[in-house]
Structure formats: C-alpha cells, structure tokens
CSV table of C-alpha atoms and ligand atoms in Angstrom, one decimal:
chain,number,residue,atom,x,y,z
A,1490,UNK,CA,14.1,14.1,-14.4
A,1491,UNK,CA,10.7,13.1,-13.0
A,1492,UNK,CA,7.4,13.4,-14.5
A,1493,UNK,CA,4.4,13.8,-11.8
A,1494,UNK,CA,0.5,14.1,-12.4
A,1495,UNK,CA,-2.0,15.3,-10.2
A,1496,UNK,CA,-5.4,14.0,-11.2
A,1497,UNK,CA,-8.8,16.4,-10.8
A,1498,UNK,CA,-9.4,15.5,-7.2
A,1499,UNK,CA,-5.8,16.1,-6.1
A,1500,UNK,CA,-6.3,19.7,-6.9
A,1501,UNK,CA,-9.5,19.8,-6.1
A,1502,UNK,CA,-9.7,22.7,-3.5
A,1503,UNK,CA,-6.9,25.6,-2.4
A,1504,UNK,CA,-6.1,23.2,0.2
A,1505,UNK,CA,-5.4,20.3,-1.9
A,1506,UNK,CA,-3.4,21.9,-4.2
A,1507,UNK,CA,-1.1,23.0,-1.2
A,1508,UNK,CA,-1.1,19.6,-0.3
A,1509,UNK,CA,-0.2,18.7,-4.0
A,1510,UNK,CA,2.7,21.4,-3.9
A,1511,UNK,CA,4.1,19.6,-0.6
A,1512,UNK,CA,4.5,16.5,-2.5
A,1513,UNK,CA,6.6,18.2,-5.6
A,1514,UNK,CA,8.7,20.5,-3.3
A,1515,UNK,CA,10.0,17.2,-1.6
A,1516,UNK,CA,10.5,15.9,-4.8
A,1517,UNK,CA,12.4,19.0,-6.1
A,1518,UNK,CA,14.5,18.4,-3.6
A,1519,UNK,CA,16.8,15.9,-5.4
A,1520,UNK,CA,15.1,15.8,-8.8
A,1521,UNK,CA,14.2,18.1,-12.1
A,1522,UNK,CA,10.6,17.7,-11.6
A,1523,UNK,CA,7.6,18.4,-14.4
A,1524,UNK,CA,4.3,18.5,-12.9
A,1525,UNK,CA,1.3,18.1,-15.2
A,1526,UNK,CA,-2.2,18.8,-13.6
A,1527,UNK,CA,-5.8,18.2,-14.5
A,1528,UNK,CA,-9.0,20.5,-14.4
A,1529,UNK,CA,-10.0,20.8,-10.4
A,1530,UNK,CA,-12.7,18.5,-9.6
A,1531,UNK,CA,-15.9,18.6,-11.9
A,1532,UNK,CA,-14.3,21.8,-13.7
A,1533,UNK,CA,-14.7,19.8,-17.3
A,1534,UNK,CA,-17.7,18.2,-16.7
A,1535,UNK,CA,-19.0,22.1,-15.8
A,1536,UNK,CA,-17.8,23.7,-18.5
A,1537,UNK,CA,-18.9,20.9,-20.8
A,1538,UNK,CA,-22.2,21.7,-19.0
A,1539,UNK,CA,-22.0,25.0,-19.7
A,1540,UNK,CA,-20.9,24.6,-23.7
A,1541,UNK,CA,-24.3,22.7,-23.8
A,1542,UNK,CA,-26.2,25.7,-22.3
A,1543,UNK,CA,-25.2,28.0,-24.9
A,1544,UNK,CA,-25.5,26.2,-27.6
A,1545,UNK,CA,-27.1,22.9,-28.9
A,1546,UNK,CA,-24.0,22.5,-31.4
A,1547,UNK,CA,-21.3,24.0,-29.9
A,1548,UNK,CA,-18.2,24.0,-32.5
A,1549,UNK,CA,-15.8,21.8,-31.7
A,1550,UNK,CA,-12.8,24.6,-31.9
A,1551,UNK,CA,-14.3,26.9,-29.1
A,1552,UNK,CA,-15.5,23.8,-27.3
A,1553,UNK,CA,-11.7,23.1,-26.9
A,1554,UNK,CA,-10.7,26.7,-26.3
A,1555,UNK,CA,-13.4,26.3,-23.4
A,1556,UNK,CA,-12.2,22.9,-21.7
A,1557,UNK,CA,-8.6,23.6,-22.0
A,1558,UNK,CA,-9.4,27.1,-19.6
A,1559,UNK,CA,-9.8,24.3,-16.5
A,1560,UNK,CA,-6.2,22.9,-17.0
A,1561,UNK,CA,-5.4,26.4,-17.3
A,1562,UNK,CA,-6.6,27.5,-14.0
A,1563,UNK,CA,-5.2,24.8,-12.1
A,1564,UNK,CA,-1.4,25.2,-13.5
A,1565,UNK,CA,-1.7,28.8,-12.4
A,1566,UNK,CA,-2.4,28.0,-9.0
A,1567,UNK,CA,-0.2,25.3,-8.1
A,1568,UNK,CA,2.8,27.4,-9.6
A,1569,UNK,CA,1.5,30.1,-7.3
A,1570,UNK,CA,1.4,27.6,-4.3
A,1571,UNK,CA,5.0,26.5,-5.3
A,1572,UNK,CA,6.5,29.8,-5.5
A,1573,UNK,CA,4.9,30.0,-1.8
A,1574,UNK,CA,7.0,27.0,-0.6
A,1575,UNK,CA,9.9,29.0,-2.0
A,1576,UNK,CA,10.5,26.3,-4.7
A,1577,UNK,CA,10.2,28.3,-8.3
A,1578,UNK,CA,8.0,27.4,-10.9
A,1579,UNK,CA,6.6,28.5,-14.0
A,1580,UNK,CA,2.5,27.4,-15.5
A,1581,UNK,CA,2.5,26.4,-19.3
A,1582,UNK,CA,-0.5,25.8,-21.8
A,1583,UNK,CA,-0.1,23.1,-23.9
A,1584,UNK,CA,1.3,25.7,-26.9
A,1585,UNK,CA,3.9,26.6,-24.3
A,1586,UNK,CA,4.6,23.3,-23.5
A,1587,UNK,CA,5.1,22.7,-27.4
A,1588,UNK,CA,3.1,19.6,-27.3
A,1589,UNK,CA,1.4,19.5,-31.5
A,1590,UNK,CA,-1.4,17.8,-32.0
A,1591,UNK,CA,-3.7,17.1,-34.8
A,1592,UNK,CA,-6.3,19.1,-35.4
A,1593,UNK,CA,-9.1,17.6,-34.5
A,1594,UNK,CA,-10.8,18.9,-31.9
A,1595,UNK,CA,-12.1,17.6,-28.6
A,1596,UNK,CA,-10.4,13.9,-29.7
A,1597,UNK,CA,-6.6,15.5,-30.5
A,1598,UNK,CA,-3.5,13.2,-30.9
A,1599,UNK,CA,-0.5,14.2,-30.4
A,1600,UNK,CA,2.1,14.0,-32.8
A,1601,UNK,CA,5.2,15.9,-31.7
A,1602,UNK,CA,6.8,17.3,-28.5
A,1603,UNK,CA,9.1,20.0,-29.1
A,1604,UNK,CA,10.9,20.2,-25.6
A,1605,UNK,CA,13.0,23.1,-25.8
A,1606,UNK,CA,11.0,25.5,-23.9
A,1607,UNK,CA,10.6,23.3,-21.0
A,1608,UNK,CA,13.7,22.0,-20.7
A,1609,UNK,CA,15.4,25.8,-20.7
A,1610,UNK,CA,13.0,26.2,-17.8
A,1611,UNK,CA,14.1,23.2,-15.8
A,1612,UNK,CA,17.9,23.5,-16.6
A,1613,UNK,CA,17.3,27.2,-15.2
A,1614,UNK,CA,15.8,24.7,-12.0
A,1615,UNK,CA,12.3,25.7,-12.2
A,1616,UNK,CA,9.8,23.7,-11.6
A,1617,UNK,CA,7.6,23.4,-15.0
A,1618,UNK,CA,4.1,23.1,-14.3
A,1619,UNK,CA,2.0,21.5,-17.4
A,1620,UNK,CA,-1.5,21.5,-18.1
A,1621,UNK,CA,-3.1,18.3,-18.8
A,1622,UNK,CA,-5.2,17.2,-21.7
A,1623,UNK,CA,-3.9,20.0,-24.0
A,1624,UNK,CA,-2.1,20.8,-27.2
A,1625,UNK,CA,-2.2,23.0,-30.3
A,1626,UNK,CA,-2.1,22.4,-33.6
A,1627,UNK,CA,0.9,23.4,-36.1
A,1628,UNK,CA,-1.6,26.8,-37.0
A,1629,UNK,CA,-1.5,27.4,-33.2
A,1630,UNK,CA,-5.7,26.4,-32.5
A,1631,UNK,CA,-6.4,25.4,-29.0
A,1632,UNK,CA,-6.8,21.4,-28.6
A,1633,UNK,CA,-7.7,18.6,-26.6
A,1634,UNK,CA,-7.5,14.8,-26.2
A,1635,UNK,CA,-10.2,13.6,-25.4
A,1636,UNK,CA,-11.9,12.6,-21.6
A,1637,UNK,CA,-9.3,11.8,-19.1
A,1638,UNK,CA,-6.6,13.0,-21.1
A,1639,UNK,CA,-3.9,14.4,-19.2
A,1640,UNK,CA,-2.5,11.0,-18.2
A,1641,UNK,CA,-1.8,11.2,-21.5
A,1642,UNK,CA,-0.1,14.3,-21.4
A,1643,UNK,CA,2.0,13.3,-18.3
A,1644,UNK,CA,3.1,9.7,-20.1
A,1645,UNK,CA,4.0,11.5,-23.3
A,1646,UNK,CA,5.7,14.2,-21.9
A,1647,UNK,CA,7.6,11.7,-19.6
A,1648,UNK,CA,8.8,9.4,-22.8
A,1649,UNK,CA,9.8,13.4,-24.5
A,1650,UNK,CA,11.8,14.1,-22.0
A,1651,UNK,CA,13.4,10.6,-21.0
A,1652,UNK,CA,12.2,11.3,-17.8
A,1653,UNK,CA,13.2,8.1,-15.2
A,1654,UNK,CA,9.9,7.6,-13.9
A,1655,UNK,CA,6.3,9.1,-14.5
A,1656,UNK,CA,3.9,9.1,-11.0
A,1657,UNK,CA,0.2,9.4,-11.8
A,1658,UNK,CA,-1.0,10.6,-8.3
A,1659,UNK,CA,-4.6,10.0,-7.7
A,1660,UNK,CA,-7.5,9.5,-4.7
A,1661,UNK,CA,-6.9,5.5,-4.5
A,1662,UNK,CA,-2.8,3.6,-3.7
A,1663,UNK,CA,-2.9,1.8,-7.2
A,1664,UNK,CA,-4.5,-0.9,-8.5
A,1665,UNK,CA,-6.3,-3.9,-7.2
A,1666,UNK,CA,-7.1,-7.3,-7.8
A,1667,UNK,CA,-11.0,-5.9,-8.0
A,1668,UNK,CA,-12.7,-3.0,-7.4
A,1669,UNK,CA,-12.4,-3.0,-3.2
A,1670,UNK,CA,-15.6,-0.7,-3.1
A,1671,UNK,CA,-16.4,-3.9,-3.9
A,1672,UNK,CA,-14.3,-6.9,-2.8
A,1673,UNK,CA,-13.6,-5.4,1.0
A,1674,UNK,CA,-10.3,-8.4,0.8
A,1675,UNK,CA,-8.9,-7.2,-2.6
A,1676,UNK,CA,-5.1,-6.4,-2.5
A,1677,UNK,CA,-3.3,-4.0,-3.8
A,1678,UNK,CA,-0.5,-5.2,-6.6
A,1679,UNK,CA,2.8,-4.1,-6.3
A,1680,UNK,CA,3.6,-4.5,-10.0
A,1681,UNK,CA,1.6,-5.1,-13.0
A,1682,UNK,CA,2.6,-5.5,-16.7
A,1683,UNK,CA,1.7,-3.2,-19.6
A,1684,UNK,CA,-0.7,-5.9,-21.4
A,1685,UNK,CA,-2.3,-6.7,-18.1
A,1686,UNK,CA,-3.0,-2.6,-17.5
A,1687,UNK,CA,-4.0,-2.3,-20.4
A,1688,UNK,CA,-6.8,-5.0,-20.9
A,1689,UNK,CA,-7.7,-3.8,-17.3
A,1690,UNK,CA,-8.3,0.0,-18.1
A,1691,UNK,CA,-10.3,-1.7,-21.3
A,1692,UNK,CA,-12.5,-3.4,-19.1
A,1693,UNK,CA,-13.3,-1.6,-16.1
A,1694,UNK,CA,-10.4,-0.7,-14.2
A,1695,UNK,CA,-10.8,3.0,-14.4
A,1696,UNK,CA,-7.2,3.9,-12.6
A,1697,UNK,CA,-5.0,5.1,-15.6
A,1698,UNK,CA,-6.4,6.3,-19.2
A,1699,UNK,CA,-5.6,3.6,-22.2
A,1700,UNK,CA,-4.1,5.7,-23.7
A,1701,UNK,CA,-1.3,6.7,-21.4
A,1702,UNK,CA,-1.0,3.2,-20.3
A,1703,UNK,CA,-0.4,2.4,-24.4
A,1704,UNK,CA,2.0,4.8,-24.6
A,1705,UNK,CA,3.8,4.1,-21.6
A,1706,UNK,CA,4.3,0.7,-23.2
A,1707,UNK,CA,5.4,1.7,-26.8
A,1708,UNK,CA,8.2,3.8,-24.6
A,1709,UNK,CA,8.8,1.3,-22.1
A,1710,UNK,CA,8.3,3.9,-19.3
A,1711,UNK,CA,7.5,2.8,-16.0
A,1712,UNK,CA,4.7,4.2,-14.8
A,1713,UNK,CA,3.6,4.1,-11.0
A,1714,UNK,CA,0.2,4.8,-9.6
A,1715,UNK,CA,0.0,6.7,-5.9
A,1716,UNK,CA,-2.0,8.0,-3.2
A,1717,UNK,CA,-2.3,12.2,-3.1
A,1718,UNK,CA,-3.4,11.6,0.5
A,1719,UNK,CA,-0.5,9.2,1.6
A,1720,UNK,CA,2.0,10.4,-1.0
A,1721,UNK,CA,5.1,7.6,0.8
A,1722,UNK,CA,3.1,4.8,-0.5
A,1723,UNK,CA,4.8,2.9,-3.1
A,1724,UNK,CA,1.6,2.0,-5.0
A,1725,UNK,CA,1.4,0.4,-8.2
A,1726,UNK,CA,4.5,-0.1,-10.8
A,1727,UNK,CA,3.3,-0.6,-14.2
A,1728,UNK,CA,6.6,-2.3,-16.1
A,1729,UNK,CA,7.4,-5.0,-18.8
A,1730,UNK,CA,6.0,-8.1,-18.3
A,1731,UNK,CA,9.7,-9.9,-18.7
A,1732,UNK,CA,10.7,-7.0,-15.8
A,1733,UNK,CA,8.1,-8.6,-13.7
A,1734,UNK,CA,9.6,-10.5,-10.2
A,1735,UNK,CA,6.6,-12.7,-10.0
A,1736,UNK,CA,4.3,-14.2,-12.7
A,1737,UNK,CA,0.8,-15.7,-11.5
A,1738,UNK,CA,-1.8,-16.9,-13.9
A,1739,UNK,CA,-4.7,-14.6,-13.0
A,1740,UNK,CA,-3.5,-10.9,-11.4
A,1741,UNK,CA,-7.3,-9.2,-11.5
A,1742,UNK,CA,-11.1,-9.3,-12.1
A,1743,UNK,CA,-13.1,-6.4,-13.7
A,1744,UNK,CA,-16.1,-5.8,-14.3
A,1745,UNK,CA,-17.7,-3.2,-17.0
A,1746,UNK,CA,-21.1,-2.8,-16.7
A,1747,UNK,CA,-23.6,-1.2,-18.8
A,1748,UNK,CA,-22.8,-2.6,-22.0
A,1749,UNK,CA,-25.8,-4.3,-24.5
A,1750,UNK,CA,-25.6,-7.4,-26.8
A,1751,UNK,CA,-26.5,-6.8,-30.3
A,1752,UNK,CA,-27.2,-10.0,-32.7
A,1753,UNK,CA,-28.1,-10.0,-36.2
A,1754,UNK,CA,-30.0,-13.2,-37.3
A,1755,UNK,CA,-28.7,-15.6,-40.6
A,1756,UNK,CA,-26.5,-13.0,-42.2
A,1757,UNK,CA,-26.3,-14.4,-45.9
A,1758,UNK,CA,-22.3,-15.8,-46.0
A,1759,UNK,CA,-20.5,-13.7,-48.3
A,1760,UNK,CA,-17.6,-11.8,-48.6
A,1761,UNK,CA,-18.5,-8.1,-47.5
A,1762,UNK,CA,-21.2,-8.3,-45.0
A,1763,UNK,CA,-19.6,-8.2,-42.0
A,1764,UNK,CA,-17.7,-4.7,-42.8
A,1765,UNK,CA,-21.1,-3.4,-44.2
A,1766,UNK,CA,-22.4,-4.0,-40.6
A,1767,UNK,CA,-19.3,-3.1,-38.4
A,1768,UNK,CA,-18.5,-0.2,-41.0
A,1769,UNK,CA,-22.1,1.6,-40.3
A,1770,UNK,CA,-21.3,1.1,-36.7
A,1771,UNK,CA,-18.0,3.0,-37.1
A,1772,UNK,CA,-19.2,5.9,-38.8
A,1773,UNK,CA,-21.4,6.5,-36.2
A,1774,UNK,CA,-18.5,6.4,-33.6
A,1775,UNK,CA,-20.2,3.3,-31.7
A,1776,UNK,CA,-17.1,1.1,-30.4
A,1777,UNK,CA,-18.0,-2.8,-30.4
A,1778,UNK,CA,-16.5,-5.6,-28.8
A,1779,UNK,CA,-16.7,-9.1,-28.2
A,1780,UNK,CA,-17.7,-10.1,-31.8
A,1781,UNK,CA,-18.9,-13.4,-32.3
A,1782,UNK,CA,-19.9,-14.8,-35.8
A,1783,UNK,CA,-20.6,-18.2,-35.2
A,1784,UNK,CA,-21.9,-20.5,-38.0
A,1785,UNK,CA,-25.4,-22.1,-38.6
A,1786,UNK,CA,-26.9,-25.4,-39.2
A,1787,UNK,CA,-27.7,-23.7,-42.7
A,1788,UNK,CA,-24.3,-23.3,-43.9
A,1789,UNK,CA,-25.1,-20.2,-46.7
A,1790,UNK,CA,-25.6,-17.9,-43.7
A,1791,UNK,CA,-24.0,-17.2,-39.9
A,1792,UNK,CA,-25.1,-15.4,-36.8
A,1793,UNK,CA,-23.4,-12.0,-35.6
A,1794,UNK,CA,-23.1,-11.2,-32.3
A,1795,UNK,CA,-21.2,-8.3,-30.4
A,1796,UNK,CA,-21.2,-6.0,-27.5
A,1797,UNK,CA,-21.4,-2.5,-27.3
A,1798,UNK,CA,-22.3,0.3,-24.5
A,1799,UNK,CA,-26.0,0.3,-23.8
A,1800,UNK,CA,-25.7,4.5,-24.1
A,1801,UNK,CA,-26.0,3.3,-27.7
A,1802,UNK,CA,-28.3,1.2,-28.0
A,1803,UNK,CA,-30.8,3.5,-29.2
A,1804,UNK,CA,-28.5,4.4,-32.0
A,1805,UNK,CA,-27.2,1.0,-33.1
A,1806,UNK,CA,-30.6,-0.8,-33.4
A,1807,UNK,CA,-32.4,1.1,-36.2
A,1808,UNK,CA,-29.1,1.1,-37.7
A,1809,UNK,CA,-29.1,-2.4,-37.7
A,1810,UNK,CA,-32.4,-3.2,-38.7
A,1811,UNK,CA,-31.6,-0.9,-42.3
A,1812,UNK,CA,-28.4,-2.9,-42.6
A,1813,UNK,CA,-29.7,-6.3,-41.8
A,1814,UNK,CA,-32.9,-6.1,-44.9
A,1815,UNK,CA,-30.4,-3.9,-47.2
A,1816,UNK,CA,-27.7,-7.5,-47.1
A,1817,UNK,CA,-30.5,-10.3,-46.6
A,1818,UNK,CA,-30.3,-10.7,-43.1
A,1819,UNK,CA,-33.3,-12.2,-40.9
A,1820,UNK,CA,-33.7,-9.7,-38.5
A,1821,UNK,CA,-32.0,-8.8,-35.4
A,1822,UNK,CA,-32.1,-8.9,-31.6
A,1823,UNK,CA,-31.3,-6.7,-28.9
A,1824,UNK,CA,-30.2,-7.3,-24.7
A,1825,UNK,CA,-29.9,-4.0,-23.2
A,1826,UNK,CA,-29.1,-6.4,-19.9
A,1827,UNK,CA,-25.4,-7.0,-20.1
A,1828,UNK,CA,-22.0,-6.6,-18.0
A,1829,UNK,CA,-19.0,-7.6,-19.0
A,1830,UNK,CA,-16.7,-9.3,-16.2
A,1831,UNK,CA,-12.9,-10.6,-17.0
A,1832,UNK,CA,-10.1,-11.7,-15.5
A,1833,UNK,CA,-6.9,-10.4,-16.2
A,1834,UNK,CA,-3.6,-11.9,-16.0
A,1835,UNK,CA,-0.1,-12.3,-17.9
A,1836,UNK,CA,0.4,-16.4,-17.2
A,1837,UNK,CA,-3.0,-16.8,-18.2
A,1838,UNK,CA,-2.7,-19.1,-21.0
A,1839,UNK,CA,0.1,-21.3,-19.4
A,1840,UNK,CA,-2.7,-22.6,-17.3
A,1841,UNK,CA,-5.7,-24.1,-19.7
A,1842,UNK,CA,-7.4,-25.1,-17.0
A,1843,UNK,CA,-8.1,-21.2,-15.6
A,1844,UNK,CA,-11.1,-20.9,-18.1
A,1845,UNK,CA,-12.8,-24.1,-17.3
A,1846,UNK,CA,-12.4,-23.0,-13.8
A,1847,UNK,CA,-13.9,-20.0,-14.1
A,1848,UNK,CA,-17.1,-21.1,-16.0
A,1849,UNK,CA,-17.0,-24.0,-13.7
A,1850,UNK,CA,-17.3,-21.4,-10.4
A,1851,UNK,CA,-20.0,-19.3,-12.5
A,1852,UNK,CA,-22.3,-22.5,-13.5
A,1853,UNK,CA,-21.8,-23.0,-9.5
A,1854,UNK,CA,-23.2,-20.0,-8.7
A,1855,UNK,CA,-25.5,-20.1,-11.1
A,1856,UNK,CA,-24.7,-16.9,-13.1
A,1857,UNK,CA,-25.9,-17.4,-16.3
A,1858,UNK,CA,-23.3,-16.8,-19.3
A,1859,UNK,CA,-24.0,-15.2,-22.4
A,1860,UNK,CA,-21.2,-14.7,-24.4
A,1861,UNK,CA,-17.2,-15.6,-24.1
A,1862,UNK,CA,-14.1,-14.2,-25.4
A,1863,UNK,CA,-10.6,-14.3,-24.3
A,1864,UNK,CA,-7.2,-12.8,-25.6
A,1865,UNK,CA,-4.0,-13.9,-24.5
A,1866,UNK,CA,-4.4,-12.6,-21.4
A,1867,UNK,CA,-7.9,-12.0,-20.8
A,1868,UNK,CA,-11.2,-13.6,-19.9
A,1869,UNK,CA,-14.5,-12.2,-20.5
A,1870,UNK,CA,-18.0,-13.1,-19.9
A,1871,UNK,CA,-20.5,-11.6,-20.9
A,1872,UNK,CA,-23.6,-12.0,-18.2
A,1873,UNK,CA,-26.3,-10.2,-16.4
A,1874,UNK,CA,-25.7,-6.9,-14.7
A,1875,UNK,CA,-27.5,-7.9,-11.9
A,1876,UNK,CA,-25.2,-11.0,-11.7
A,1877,UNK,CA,-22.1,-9.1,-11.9
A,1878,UNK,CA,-21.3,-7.8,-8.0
A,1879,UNK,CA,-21.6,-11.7,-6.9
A,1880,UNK,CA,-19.5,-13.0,-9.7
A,1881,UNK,CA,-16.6,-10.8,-9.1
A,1882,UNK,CA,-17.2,-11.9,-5.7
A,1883,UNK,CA,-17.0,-15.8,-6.6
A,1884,UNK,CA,-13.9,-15.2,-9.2
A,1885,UNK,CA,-11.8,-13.5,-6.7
A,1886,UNK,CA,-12.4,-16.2,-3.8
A,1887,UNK,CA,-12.3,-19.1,-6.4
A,1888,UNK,CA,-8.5,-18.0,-7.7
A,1889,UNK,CA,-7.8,-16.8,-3.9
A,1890,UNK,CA,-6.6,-13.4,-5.6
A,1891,UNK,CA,-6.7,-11.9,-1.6
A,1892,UNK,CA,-3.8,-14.6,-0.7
A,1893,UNK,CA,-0.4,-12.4,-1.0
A,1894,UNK,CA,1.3,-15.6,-2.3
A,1895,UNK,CA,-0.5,-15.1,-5.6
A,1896,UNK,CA,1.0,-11.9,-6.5
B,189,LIG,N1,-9.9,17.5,-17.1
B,189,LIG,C1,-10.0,16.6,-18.2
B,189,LIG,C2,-11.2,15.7,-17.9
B,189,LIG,O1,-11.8,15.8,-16.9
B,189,LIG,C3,-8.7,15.8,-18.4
B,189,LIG,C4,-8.4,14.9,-17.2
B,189,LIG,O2,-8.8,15.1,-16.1
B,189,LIG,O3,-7.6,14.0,-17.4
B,189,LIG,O4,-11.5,14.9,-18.8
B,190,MG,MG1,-10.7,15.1,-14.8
C-alpha cells in the first residue's frame, strides 16, 4: 500500500489532473494506491475570499462546510479521470474516509482514523481517492485543519494504513540546500532527516506542512517529496536521521522573512512576569519565537526580547505597552525590519566551529546581526530583511553547500 498527494497546483486545471491520474494508474499497476488531493489552485484562498464577502464574521462551522467543498471537487474529478484510464476508483470526504477530528473548526486535529471503509474499497482494488484537509467530528460536523493541511491528511492516513511509503507530489523535485529562486547553484538533497525537515519547514522552507512532517516522524514513515511534472524523479526522502547514508554538519539555509523584534525594557525580576507577557501573547494567537531574556547591569530587572510575524505587530504592541506598566516594566521597543535566516543541519553541533563561521562570514559581509539562537540543529540570525537575499548568498558559498561532496 502506497499513499500519494497531489498538492493544489498538480490538479490545478482538467489537464493536470489527467496528468495526475497518469502518475497513479502507473502506480496501480503493482501497488494498492490511496490518493489524497488538495483544493485546485487558489480554490481556498477563493472561497475564503468569498466567506469574507458575505460576512464580516463568518462562523467558523459553515466556514469549514465552505473550504472543505474545494477538496470535494477535486476528488470527484480525478476519480472521474481514473475511471477514464480504465483504473477504478472511488472519491471520499473526509467523513467517508472516517478520519475524526476535534471539533474545532477551521484549526481541526485529528484524533482517530477508522480505516475500514477505505480499506474494503482497496481490498475490492479500487483506487480510494481522499480529500485533503478534511475530517468530521464524532457528531458528524464538517472540519478542517488548518492552511496547508492535506499533507497532513496524506501522512496520517499513510501511518493508518501502514502504508510503505507516502509521496507528496508537488510543482518543485524536493528540497534544496536554499531557496534556488534564489541560489541559481543550490542542490537538490537526496535525503534529509525528520529534525532537519522539520526546523526547515519552521523556518522558511515551505515544501511540506510541519505538521505532516511531525507526524511522519512520530510514525517513522518515510516521506518523499516529487515533481508532478517529472513524476521519475526520485526527489527528496525524508527518513530517520540514524537511516541517513551521509551526515554533513550543515544540510540547508532558510530564510523567513517578514517577521518583527519585540523588546520589553527592565522587566522587574520576579517569578511570573514572563508568563504574564508570553500568556497575553498566546491568547491572542500571536506565535513568538527567538526569546531572549538576557540580564542587566541592574540585577532586580532583565530585558525581553522575541520575534514574532510583523502581520502582528499591530496587535502585539499595544498589548505590550498595557502589560509592560501593569508588571513595572520601562517601556518597550518595536523593529518591524527583521528576517530570520538559519542554517539547518543534523551534525551541526559536532562541529563548534560552524557558528563562529557563520557570524564570522556575516561580519565579512557586513550584515548586521540582531539577535541569535540556535537548537541542536539549527542556526538563526536574526538581521535585516534587506540583508537577507545576500546572506543566504554568503552562507551557502561560505559552507560550499553546491559541492555534491557535502551531502
Ligand atoms: N486546500 C487547502 C489549502 O489551500 C489545503 C491544502 O492545500 O493543503 O490550504
Ligand atoms: Mg492549497
């Protein structure tokens, strides 16, 4: 059994989807095949459109009854295409499909498969057909999981069915050492680990959802990224690190851009404050990152400073500013002029001298930084967005990530 998923642009157009029911007719051939499909094109981003039009608060349950109709149009039609080729297949919704999710709408987990139904369909050698991005909950209400969701779908629907192998076929062959919009020499890597995906898809790397690439690691699934348009390539195998034939220090360099630095000034040191900041930035659903609190020369208070996406600044600062005079704080100060750039890569911290180098090449180049943090396998600066095209440039020349020998 294989799992296959065919992003928005693979089905964009009636001719694409024949192209996409090429590809799973082959693959029918010699395997029990699940296909799970995305919206075609902009369909979401239209009917989200749409939502907006009607209404200035859409509810969130018919907001999901409306998204989930895109998945539902492309299933039909590549099922349609298949039974064309003479290979037969059968559309499900995500009820169908019994994937359960919780019920909260528009952001859905999900928290049980129940298989049955699809695998009576293969067994019978039909081709099952999924929708993306879909679920229901136990009272049978329309979900879905949030942006970019159906590579979710297709990994958790993979580790359900103990499928061998799940291919996430999109419009680029996998991933790269950098963006090659960008770096015209980046390379395409064979294999990557989990961790490395992961931190990748966090910062920039917008091939595979986090999400799926999570889940695919809690299951140990391999995952492998291809080309709709040159469906032989091998692409991309995402697999265990200790699965991994070579190990090199540094296997990427992202770069997320329009993010903002937040800092609030001589924060009285006591136990609680930091929650009471981070906890109003929660409950407005702002995601941080890169948290610094760093100490003063005044030891009874400390500087905080974080990152978050400059789409909310506007609703993080006057947030701030109440939470910094209701715990003492001295104020607060705001860079809307930040992108985050990081390198990536599981041998990382076997090599202490990789970070040096790096702020070594950026002092060189005179890129300014602004913050740093690292994990155990990632770098990230935090510098000018106008900075960030040449420092990708200078990080991938300076650890010669174009040169096949390092990965
Ligand atoms: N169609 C949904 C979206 O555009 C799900 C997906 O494409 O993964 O967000
Ligand atoms: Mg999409």
């Amino acid at each position: 059994m294989i799992v296959q998923k065919f992003g928005g642009t693979s089905v964009k157009s009636v001719a694409r989807i024949r192209n996409v029911a090429g590809i799973v007719a082959s693959a029918a051939r010699h395997d029990s095949v699940v296909v799970v499909v995305s919206a075609m094109g902009d369909t979401t981003d239209y009917l989200v459109k749409l939502a907006g039009q009607t209404s200035k608060t859409p509810a969130r349950r018919e907001l999901d009854a409306l998204l989930a109709t895109g998945e539902q149009i492309s299933v039909a039609l590549v099922a349609m295409a298949l039974n064309d080729r003479g290979v037969k297949a059968v559309s499900m919704t995500g009820a169908q499909l019994g994937i359960i999710t919780e019920s909260v709408h528009t952001a859905a987990r999900i928290v049980d498969i129940d298989t049955a139904r699809i695998l009576r369909r293969t067994e019978e050698g039909l081709v099952v057909v999924a929708a993306g991005f879909q679920g229901a909950t136990p009272a049978g209400d329309i979900t879905t999981l949030g942006r970019g969701g159906s590579d979710t779908t297709a990994v958790a629907l993979a580790a359900a069915l103990r499928a061998s192998i799940c291919d996430i076929f999109t419009d680029v062959y996998g991933v790269y050492t950098a963006d090659p919009n960008l770096i015209p020499t980046a390379r395409l890597l064979k294999e990557i680990s989990y961790e490395e995906m992961l931190e990748m898809a966090r910062v920039g790397a917008q091939v595979l959802h986090p999400r799926a690439v999570e889940l695919a690691r809690k299951h140990r699934l391999p995952v492998r990224v291809r080309n709709t348009f040159d469906p032989q390539h091998e692409g991309t195998i995402l697999k265990g690190a200790d699965q991994m034939e070579i190990s090199r220090p540094v296997s990427g360099v992202t770069v997320a851009r329009d993010q903002a630095r937040l800092a609030i000034l001589k924060v009285p040191d006591r136990p609680g404050v930091a929650a009471e900041v981070f906890g109003a930035l929660a409950q407005q659903h702002i995601g941080v990152d890169m948290i610094i609190q760093a100490f003063h020369q005044d030891q009874s208070v400390n500087d905080i400073t974080f990152t978050i996406k400059r789409s909310d600044l506007d609703t993080a600062r006057p947030l701030l500013e109440q939470v910094a005079a209701r715990i003492g704080a001295k104020g607060i100060l705001a860079d809307p002029d930040v992108a985050k750039l990081s390198i990536v890569g599981a041998g990382l911290m076997d090599q202490p001298d990789i970070a040096a180098r790096m702020f070594a090449a950026l002092g060189e180049a005179a890129i300014n930084i602004k913050m740093i943090s690292t994990s155990e396998i990632r770098i990230s600066c935090a510098i000018a967005e106008g900075d960030a095209d040449h420092a990708v440039r200078v990080i991938h020349d300076l650890f010669h990530l174009d040169e096949p020998q390092n990965g």
